CSV table of C-alpha atoms in Angstrom, one decimal:
chain,number,residue,atom,x,y,z
A,1303,MET,CA,65.5,136.1,-216.5
A,1304,ILE,CA,67.3,132.8,-215.8
A,1305,GLY,CA,65.2,131.1,-218.4
A,1306,TYR,CA,66.3,133.6,-221.0
A,1307,MET,CA,70.0,133.1,-220.1
A,1308,ILE,CA,69.7,129.3,-220.3
A,1309,GLU,CA,67.9,129.7,-223.6
A,1310,GLN,CA,70.7,131.9,-225.0
A,1311,GLU,CA,73.3,129.4,-224.0
A,1312,LEU,CA,71.4,126.4,-225.4
A,1313,GLY,CA,70.9,128.3,-228.6
A,1314,ASN,CA,74.7,128.5,-228.9
A,1315,LEU,CA,75.2,124.8,-228.2
A,1316,LEU,CA,72.3,123.0,-229.9
A,1317,PRO,CA,72.2,122.4,-233.6
A,1318,PHE,CA,70.0,124.9,-235.4
A,1319,GLU,CA,67.5,122.1,-236.2
A,1320,VAL,CA,66.7,121.4,-232.6
A,1321,PRO,CA,63.7,123.4,-231.4
A,1322,PHE,CA,63.7,124.8,-227.9
A,1323,ALA,CA,61.5,127.1,-225.9
A,1324,THR,CA,61.2,128.8,-222.5
A,1325,VAL,CA,57.9,128.6,-220.6
A,1326,LEU,CA,57.4,130.8,-217.6
A,1327,THR,CA,55.5,128.8,-215.0
A,1328,MET,CA,53.1,129.5,-212.2
A,1329,VAL,CA,52.7,126.9,-209.4
A,1330,GLU,CA,50.0,126.2,-206.9
A,1331,VAL,CA,51.2,125.9,-203.4
A,1332,ASP,CA,49.6,124.9,-200.1
A,1333,PRO,CA,49.0,128.1,-198.1
A,1334,ASP,CA,49.7,126.1,-194.9
A,1335,ASP,CA,53.2,125.0,-196.2
A,1336,PRO,CA,55.7,125.6,-193.4
A,1337,GLY,CA,57.8,127.6,-195.8
A,1338,PHE,CA,55.5,130.6,-195.1
A,1339,GLN,CA,56.3,130.5,-191.4
A,1340,ASN,CA,60.1,130.7,-191.8
A,1341,PRO,CA,61.2,132.3,-195.1
A,1342,THR,CA,64.6,131.0,-196.1
A,1343,LYS,CA,65.2,131.6,-199.8
A,1344,PHE,CA,67.7,134.4,-200.3
A,1345,VAL,CA,66.9,136.9,-203.1
A,1346,GLY,CA,68.4,140.1,-204.3
A,1347,PRO,CA,71.6,141.9,-203.3
A,1348,VAL,CA,73.5,141.9,-200.0
A,1349,TYR,CA,73.1,144.8,-197.5
A,1350,GLU,CA,74.8,146.1,-194.4
A,1351,LYS,CA,72.7,145.5,-191.2
A,1352,ALA,CA,71.6,149.1,-190.9
A,1353,GLU,CA,70.3,149.2,-194.5
A,1354,ALA,CA,68.6,145.8,-194.1
A,1355,ASP,CA,66.9,147.1,-190.9
A,1356,ARG,CA,65.7,150.2,-192.7
A,1357,LEU,CA,64.3,148.3,-195.6
A,1358,ALA,CA,62.6,145.8,-193.3
A,1359,ALA,CA,60.9,148.6,-191.4
A,1360,GLU,CA,60.0,150.5,-194.6
A,1361,LYS,CA,58.8,147.7,-196.8
A,1362,GLY,CA,58.0,144.9,-194.4
A,1363,TRP,CA,60.7,142.6,-195.9
A,1364,VAL,CA,62.3,139.8,-193.9
A,1365,PHE,CA,66.1,139.7,-193.8
A,1366,LYS,CA,68.6,137.1,-192.6
A,1367,ALA,CA,72.3,137.0,-192.3
A,1368,ASP,CA,74.2,135.6,-195.3
A,1369,GLY,CA,77.8,135.5,-194.1
A,1370,THR,CA,78.7,138.9,-192.8
A,1371,LYS,CA,76.0,140.7,-194.8
A,1372,TRP,CA,72.2,140.6,-194.8
A,1373,ARG,CA,69.9,139.5,-197.6
A,1374,ARG,CA,66.1,139.5,-198.1
A,1375,VAL,CA,64.5,136.1,-197.7
A,1376,VAL,CA,61.1,134.9,-199.1
A,1377,PRO,CA,59.1,131.8,-198.5
A,1378,SER,CA,59.9,128.8,-200.7
A,1379,PRO,CA,56.9,126.5,-200.4
A,1380,LEU,CA,56.8,123.2,-202.2
A,1381,PRO,CA,55.0,123.3,-205.5
A,1382,GLN,CA,51.8,121.2,-205.7
A,1383,ARG,CA,50.9,121.8,-209.3
A,1384,ILE,CA,52.4,123.4,-212.4
A,1385,PHE,CA,49.6,125.3,-214.3
A,1386,GLU,CA,51.4,125.2,-217.6
A,1387,ILE,CA,52.0,121.4,-217.6
A,1388,ARG,CA,49.8,120.7,-220.6
A,1389,PRO,CA,51.7,123.0,-223.0
A,1390,ILE,CA,55.0,121.8,-221.6
A,1391,ARG,CA,54.0,118.2,-222.3
A,1392,TRP,CA,52.8,119.2,-225.8
A,1393,LEU,CA,56.1,120.8,-226.6
A,1394,LEU,CA,58.1,117.8,-225.3
A,1395,ASP,CA,55.9,115.5,-227.4
A,1396,GLN,CA,56.9,117.6,-230.4
A,1397,GLY,CA,60.6,117.0,-229.7
A,1398,THR,CA,61.2,120.5,-228.3
A,1399,VAL,CA,63.8,121.1,-225.5
A,1400,VAL,CA,61.7,122.9,-222.9
A,1401,ILE,CA,63.2,125.2,-220.3
A,1402,CYS,CA,60.5,125.7,-217.6
A,1403,ALA,CA,60.8,127.3,-214.2
A,1404,GLY,CA,59.5,130.0,-212.0
A,1405,ALA,CA,61.4,132.2,-209.6
A,1406,ALA,CA,61.1,133.9,-206.3
A,1407,ALA,CA,59.8,137.0,-208.1
A,1408,PHE,CA,56.8,135.1,-209.3
A,1409,ARG,CA,53.8,134.9,-207.0
A,1410,PRO,CA,52.5,131.4,-206.3
A,1411,CYS,CA,48.8,130.7,-206.6
A,1412,MET,CA,47.2,129.6,-203.3
A,1413,ARG,CA,43.7,128.0,-203.3
A,1414,LYS,CA,42.7,129.2,-199.8
A,1415,ALA,CA,43.7,132.1,-197.6
A,1416,PRO,CA,47.1,131.5,-195.8
A,1417,THR,CA,47.0,130.9,-192.1
A,1418,ALA,CA,50.6,132.0,-191.7
A,1419,SER,CA,51.6,135.5,-190.8
A,1420,TRP,CA,53.1,135.9,-194.3
A,1421,SER,CA,51.3,138.3,-196.5
A,1422,ALA,CA,51.4,138.5,-200.3
A,1423,SER,CA,51.9,142.2,-200.0
A,1424,LYS,CA,55.4,141.5,-198.5
A,1425,ARG,CA,56.6,140.0,-201.8
């Protein structure tokens, strides 16, 4: 969604002749990345402690304090490779302004089974 919002704003600012495109990306990550051991990336809305506890028990989500409220956290491992790099480079070579990024909602690709306690089903 953020790529769409950036694209809309750029469309209002760039001259009509300047091409631009948004590319959703998937990344490869190391399943042994320490980010899986200690999720820290805040996602989603804020909750009261009781609601966060209920959702954690119900869905297996991890929550951490964000000020006086609680928010869900997910791992944020370092990307090792962007799978769409070839089309991104091609677009750049053609003079296109490229908006490319993933987000916490997108599942990273891992090449071997993670050794951490984190499970893809918790995402």
